[in-house]
CSV table of C-alpha atoms in Angstrom, one decimal:
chain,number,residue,atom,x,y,z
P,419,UNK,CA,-64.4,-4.1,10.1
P,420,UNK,CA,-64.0,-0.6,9.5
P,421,UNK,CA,-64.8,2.1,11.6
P,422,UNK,CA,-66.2,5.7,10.2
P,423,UNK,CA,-64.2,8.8,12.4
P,424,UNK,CA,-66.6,11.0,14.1
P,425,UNK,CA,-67.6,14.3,11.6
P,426,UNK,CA,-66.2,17.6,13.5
P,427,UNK,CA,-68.8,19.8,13.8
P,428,UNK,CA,-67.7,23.8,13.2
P,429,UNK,CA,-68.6,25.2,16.5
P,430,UNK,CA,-71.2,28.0,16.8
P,431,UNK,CA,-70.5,30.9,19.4
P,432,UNK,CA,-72.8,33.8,20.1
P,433,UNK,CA,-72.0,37.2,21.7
P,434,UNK,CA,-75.5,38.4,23.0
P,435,UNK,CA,-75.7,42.2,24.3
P,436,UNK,CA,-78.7,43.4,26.2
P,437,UNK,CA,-80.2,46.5,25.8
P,438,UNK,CA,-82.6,47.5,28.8
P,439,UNK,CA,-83.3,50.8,29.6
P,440,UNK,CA,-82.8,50.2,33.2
P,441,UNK,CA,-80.1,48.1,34.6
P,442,UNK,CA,-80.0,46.1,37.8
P,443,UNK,CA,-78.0,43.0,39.2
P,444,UNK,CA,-81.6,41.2,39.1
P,445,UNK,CA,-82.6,42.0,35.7
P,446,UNK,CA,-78.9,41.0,34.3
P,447,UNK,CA,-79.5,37.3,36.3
P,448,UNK,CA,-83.0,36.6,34.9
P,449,UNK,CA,-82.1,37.4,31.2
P,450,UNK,CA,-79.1,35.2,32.0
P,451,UNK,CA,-81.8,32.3,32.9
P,452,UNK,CA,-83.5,33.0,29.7
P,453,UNK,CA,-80.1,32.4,27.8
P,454,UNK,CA,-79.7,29.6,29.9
P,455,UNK,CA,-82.5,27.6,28.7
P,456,UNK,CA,-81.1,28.1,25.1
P,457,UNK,CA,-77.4,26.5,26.1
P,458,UNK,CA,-75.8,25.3,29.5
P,459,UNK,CA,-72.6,27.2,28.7
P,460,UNK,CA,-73.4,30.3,29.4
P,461,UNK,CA,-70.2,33.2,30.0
P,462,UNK,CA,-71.9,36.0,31.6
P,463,UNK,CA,-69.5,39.6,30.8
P,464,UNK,CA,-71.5,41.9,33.2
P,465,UNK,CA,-69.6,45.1,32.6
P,466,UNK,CA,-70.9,45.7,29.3
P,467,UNK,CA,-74.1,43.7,29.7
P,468,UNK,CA,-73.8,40.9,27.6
P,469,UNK,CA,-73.1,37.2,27.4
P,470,UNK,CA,-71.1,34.5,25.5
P,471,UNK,CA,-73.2,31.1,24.4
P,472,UNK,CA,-71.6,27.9,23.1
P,473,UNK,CA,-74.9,26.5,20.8
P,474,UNK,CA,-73.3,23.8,19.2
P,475,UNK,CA,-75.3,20.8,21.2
P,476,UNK,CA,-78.4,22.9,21.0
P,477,UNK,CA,-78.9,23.4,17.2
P,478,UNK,CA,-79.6,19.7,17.0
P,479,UNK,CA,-82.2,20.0,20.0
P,480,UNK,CA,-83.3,23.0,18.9
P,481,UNK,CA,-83.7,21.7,14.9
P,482,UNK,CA,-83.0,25.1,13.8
P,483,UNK,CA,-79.5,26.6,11.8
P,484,UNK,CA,-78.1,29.3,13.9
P,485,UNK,CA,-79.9,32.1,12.4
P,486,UNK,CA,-83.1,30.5,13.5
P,487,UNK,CA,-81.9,30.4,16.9
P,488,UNK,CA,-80.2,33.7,17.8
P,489,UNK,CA,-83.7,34.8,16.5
P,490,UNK,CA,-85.2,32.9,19.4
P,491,UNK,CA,-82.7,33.8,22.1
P,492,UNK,CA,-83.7,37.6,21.1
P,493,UNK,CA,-87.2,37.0,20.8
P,494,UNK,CA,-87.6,35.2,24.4
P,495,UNK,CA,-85.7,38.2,26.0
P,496,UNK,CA,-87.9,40.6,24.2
P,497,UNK,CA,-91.2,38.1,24.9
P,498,UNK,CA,-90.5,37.5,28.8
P,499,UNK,CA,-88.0,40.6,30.1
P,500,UNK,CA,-89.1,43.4,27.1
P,501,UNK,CA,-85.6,43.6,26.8
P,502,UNK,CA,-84.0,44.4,23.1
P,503,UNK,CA,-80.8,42.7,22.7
P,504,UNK,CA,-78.5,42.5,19.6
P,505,UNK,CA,-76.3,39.2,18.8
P,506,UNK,CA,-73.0,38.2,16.7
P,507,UNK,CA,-72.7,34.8,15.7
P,508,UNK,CA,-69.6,32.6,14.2
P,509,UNK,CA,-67.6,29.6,14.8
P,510,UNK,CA,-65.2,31.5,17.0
P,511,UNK,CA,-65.3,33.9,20.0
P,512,UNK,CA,-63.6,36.5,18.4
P,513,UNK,CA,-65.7,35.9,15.1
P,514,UNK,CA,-68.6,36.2,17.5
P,515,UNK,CA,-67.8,39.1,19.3
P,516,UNK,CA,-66.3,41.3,16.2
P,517,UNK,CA,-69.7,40.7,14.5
P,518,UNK,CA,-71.8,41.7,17.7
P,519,UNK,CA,-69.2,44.8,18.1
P,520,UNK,CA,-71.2,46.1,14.1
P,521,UNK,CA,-74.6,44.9,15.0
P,522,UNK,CA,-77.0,47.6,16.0
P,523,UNK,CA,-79.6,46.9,18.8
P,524,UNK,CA,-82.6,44.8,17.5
P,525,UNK,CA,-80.1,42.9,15.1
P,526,UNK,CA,-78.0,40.3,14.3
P,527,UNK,CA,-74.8,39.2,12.3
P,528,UNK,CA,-74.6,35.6,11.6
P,529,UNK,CA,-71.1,34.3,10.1
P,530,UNK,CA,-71.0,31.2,8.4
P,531,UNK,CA,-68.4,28.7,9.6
P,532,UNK,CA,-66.8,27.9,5.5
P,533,UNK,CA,-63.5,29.2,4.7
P,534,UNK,CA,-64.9,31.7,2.2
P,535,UNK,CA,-67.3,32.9,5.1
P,536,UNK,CA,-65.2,33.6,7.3
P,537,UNK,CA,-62.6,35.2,5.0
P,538,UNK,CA,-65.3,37.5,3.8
P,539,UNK,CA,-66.1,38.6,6.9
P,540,UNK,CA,-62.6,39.5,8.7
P,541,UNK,CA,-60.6,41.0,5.2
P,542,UNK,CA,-62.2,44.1,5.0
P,543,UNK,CA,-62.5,44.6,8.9
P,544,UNK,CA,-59.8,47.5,9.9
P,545,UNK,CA,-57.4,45.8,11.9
P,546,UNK,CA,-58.1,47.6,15.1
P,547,UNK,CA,-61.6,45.2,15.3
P,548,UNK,CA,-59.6,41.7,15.7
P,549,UNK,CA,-59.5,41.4,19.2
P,550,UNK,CA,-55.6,42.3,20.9
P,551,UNK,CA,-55.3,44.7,18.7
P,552,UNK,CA,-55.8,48.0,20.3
P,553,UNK,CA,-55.2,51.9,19.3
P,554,UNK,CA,-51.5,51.7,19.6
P,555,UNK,CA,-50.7,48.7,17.5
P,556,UNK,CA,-53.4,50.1,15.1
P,557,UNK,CA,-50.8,52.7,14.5
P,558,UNK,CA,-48.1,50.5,14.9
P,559,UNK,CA,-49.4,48.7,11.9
P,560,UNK,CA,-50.6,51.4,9.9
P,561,UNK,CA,-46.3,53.0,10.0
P,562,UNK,CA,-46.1,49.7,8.1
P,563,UNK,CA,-49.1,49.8,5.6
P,564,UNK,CA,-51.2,47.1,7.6
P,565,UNK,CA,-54.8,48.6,7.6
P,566,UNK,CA,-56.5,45.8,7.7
P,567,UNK,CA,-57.5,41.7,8.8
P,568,UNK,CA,-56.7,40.9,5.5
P,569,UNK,CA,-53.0,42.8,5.2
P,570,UNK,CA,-52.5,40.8,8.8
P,571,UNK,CA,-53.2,37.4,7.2
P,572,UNK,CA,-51.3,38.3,4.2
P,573,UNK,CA,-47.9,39.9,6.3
P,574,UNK,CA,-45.0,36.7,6.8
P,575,UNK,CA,-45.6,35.6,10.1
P,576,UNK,CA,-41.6,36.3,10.7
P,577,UNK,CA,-42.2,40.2,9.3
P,578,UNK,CA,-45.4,40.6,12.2
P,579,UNK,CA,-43.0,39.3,14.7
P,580,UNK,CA,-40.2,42.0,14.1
P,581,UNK,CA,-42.9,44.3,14.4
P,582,UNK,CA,-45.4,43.5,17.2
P,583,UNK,CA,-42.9,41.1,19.0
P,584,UNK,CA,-44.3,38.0,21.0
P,585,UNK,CA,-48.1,39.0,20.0
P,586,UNK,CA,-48.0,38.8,16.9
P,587,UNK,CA,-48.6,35.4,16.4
P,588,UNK,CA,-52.1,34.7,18.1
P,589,UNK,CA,-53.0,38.3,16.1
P,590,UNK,CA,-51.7,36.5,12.8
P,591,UNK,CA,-53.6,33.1,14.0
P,592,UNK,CA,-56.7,35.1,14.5
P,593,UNK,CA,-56.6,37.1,11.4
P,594,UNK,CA,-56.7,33.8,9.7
P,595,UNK,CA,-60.4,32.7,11.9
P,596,UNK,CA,-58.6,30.7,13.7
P,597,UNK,CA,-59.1,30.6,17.7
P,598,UNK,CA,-59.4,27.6,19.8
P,599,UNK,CA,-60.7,29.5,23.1
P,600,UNK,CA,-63.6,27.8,24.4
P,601,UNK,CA,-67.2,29.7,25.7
P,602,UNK,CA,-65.8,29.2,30.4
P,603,UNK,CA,-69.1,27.9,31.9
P,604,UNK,CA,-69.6,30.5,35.1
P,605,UNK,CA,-71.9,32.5,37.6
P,606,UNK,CA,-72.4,36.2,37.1
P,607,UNK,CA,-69.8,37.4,39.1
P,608,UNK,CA,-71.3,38.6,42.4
P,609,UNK,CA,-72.1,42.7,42.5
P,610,UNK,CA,-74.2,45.4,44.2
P,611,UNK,CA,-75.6,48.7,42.5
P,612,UNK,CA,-77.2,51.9,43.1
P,613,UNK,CA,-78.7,53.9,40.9
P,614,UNK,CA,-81.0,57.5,40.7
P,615,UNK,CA,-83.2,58.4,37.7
P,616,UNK,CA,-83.5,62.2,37.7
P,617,UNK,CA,-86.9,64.1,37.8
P,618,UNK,CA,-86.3,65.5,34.4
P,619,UNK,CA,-83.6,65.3,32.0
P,620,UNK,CA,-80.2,67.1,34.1
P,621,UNK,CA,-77.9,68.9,32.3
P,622,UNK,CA,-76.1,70.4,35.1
P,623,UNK,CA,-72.5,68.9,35.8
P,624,UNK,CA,-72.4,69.7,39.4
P,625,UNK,CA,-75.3,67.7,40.4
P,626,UNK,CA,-74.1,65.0,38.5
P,627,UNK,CA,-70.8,64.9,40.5
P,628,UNK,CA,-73.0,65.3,43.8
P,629,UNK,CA,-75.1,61.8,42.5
P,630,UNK,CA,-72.4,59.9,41.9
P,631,UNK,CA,-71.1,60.6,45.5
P,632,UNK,CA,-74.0,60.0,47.1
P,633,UNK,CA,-74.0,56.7,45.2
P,634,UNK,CA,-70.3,56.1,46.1
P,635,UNK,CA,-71.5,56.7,49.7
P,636,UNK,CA,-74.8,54.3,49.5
P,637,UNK,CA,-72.7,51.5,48.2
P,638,UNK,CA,-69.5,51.9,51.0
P,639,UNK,CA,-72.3,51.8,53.2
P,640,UNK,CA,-74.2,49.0,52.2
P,641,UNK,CA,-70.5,47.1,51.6
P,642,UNK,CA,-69.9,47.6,55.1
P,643,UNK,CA,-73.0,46.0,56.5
P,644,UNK,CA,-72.8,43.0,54.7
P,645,UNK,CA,-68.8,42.6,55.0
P,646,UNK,CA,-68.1,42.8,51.0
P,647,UNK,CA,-65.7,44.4,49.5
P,648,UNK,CA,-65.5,45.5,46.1
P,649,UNK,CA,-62.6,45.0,43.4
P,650,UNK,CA,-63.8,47.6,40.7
P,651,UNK,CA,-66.8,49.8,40.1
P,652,UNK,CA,-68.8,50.2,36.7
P,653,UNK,CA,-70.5,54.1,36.3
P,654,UNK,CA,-73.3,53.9,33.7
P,655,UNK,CA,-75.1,57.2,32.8
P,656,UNK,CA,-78.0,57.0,30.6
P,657,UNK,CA,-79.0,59.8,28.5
P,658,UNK,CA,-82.5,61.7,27.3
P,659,UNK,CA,-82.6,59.5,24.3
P,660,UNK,CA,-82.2,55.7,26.0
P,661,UNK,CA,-78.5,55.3,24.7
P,662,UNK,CA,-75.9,55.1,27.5
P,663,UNK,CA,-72.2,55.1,28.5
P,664,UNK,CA,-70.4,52.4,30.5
P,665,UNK,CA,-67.3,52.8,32.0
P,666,UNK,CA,-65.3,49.7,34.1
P,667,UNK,CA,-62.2,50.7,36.3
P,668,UNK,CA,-60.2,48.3,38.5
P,669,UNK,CA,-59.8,49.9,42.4
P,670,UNK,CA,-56.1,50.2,43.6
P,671,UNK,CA,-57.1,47.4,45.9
P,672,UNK,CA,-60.6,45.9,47.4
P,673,UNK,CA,-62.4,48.0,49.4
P,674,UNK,CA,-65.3,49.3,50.9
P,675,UNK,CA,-63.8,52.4,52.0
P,676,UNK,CA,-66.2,55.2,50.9
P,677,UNK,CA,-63.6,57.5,49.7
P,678,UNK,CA,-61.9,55.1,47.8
P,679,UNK,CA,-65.1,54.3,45.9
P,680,UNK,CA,-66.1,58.3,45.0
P,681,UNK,CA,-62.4,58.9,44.4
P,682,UNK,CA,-62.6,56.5,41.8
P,683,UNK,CA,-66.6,57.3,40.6
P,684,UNK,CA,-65.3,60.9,40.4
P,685,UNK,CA,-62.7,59.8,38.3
P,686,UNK,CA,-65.1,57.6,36.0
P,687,UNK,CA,-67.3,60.6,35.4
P,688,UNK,CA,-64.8,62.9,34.8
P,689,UNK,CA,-63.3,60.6,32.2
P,690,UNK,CA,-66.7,60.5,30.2
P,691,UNK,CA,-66.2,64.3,30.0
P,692,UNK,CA,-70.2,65.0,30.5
P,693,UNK,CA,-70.5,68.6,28.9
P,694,UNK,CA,-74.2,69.8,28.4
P,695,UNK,CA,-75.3,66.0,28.1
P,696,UNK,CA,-79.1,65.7,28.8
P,697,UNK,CA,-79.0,63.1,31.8
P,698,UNK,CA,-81.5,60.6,32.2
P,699,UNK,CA,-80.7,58.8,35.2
P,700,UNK,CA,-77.3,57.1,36.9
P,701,UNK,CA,-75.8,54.2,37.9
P,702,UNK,CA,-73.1,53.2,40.0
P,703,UNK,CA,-72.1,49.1,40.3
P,704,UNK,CA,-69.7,47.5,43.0
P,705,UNK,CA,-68.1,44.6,40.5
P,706,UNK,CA,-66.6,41.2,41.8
P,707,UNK,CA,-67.5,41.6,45.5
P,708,UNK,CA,-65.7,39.1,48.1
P,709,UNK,CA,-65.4,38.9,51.7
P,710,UNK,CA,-64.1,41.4,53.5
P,711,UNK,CA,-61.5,39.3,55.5
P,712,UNK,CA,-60.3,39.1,52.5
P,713,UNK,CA,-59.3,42.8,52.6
P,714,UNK,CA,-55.5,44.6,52.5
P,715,UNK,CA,-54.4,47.5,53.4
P,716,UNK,CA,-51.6,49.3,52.5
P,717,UNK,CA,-49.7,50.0,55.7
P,718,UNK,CA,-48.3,53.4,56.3
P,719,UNK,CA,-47.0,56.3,59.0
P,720,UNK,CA,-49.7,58.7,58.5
P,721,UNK,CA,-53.3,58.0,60.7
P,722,UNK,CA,-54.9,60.1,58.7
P,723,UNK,CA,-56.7,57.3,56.6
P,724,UNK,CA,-57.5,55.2,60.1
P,725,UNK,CA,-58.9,58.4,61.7
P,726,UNK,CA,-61.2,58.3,58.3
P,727,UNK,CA,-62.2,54.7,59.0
P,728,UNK,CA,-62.8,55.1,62.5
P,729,UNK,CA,-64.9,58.3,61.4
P,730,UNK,CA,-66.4,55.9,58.7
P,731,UNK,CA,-67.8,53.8,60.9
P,732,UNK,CA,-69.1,56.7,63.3
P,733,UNK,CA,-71.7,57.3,60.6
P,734,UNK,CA,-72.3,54.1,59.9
P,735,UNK,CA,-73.4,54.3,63.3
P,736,UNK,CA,-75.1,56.7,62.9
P,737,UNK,CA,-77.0,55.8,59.6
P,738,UNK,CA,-77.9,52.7,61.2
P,739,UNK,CA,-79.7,54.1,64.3
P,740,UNK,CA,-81.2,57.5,62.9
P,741,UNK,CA,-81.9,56.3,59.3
P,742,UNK,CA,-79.8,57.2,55.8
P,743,UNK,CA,-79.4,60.7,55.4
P,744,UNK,CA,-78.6,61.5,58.6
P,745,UNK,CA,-74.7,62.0,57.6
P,746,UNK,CA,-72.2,62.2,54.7
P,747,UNK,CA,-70.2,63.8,52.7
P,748,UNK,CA,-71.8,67.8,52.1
P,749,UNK,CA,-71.6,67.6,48.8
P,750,UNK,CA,-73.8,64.5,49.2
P,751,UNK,CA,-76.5,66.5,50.2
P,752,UNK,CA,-79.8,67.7,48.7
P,753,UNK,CA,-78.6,65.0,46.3
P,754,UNK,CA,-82.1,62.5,45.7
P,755,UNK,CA,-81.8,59.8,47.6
P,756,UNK,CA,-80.6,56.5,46.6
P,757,UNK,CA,-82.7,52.9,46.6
C-alpha cells in the first residue's frame, strides 16, 4: 500500500510594528498578549516596538488566508489597546520584515508565497533593503553596477564572493527568497523606563539635554534599588506631530552606574542632532536588565570612579530617606520630575 508524502505548507511570517503615542514596558507586554492569542510563536523586538509571528498553524484555526488575518491582529490591537500598528507579511523573515520596513502605519503588505510573488516583490527592491546588506556594501555593490535584489540574484555566486567575501552567499541566498531562519519563541526581554511629556511643545536644546539626565539619573537610581543592571539604553523622543525617533546603543559594559547611563543618553541625543525640533515628550529605556551580581568592572589605578560610587550611593541615601529630588546632578535640576 502506498503511502501519500505529507504536502509542505509555504510558511507565513509577519513583522507587526506598533504605533502608540505613548510607550511603556506595560503597554509593549499587553499588545504582545494580544499577538499572542493570534499565534504561540511570538518574537518580541522591543527596541523598535514590534514583533515577529509564525501564523502558519493558525490560518487553518483561524479559516482565513493571511491577509484576512494580519487584518485581525491589527484590528484587535486597535479594538482593545487603541493602538495603530502596521504589518509585512511573507513566507520568510526577511520577506516579512522588508515588506513591513515600506508599509506605512495603518497598513499592510502581504507577499504571496509563489515564485513569481516573491520575485516581484524583491527585484526591484534597492539592494540596501535585503537584510545584511547595509550602507557600505550598498556602495560596495553599486562600484560594480549592483543596484538592486534582482542584479544580486542575477551576479555568479563566485563573482559576489570576490566581492563581498564570506557574506556573500547568504546575501545571494536571500536575494533569491530563500531563508530558512525560523520565528525564536521568547519573553520580552526584561526592561525599565522613564519618561517626561513636556508642558507644551519644547524646542529648546538645553532642556532637552537636562531631561534626559534627569532620566539617566531616575533609572541608575531605580537600578540600584532593585539590584539590576542594564546592558543598553533605548532614547525615544517624540515630536509635536506623534512621529518619533528611536535610538538603541549597547553600554561598554552592564551597569547601573548613573554616569555611565547619561554619558551614553547624552551621546544618544546628541546623535539624533535635535536642532529646533518641536518636542513632545521623552523617553529613556534600560534594555536587557540582569542581576547585578552579575556586574564587572573594569579594574584600574585611579579611585576616582570608586569615590563616584561611594558618592553614588550617598544620595541614594539620601533620596531614599528625604524623597527624590533631594540630590543630583545640577544640571538635573528645575528639570520636571520623572514618574
Amino acid at each position: 500500500m502506498s503511502t501519500t508524502p505529507p504536502v509542505s505548507r509555504p510558511r507565513a511570517i509577519v513583522r507587526i510594528h506598533f504605533h502608540p503615542q505613548q510607550r511603556s514596558d506595560e503597554l509593549f507586554a499587553q499588545l504582545l498578549d494580544v499577538l499572542g492569542g493570534i499565534s504561540p510563536t511570538i518574537e518580541p523586538l522591543p527596541a523598535d516596538w514590534s514583533a515577529y509571528m509564525d501564523v502558519t498553524g493558525s490560518l487553518r484555526f483561524w479559516d482565513r488566508d493571511v491577509e484576512g488575518l494580519v487584518a485581525v491582529i491589527r484590528l484587535r490591537l486597535l479594538a482593545l489597546h487603541g493602538v495603530q500598528s502596521s504589518a509585512g507579511a511573507g513566507p520568510t523573515r526577511a520577506i516579512a520584515a522588508m515588506a513591513a520596513s515600506v508599509t506605512a502605519p495603518g497598513a499592510a503588505t502581504i507577499v504571496g508565497c509563489t515564485p513569481y510573488e516573491v520575485a516581484a516583490f524583491l527585484r526591484p527592491r534597492p539592494a540596501a533593503a535585503l537584510p545584511g546588506v547595509g550602507p557600505k556594501t550598498a556602495r560596495t555593490l553599486g562600484e560594480y553596477g549592483i543596484a538592486t535584489v534582482g542584479d544580486l540574484a542575477d551576479t555568479p555566486p563566485a563573482a559576489l564572493q570576490r566581492i563581498l567575501g564570506t557574506a556573500a552567499r547568504q546575501i545571494h541566498t536571500l536575494a533569491h527568497g530563500v531563508d530558512e531562519r525560523p520565528v525564536v519563541p521568547a519573553a520580552a526581554p526584561r526592561s525599565m523606563s522613564a519618561a517626561h511629556r513636556f508642558d507644551r511643545d519644547e524646542l529648546d536644546t538645553d532642556r532637552h539635554q537636562r531631561t534626559v539626565l534627569a532620566l539617566a539619573e531616575d533609572l541608575g537610581g531605580r537600578l540600584r534599588e532593585a539590584s539590576e543592571i542594564a546592558q543598553a539604553l533605548t532614547l525615544t523622543v517624540t515630536y509635536a506631530d506623534h512621529t518619533h525617533t528611536t535610538r538603541t546603543r549597547t553600554l561598554a559594559e552592564a551597569t547601573a552606574h548613573t554616569p555611565a547611563l547619561a554619558g551614553t543618553a547624552r551621546r544618544l541625543l546628541a546623535d539624533l542632532g535635535l536642532q529646533r525640533a518641536r518636542v513632545r515628550s521623552i523617553s529613556l529605556r534600560a534594555e536587557r536588565l540582569r542581576p547585578a551580581v552579575h556586574a564587572t568592572h573594569q579594574l584600574t589605578l585611579d579611585d576616582r570612579d570608586e569615590k563616584l560610587h561611594r558618592l553614588e550611593a550617598a544620595l541614594d541615601r539620601a533620596r531614599a530617606r528625604y524623597g527624590p529630588g533631594v540630590a543630583g546632578a545640577a544640571s538635573a535640576f528645575n528639570s520636571i520630575t520623572t514618574p
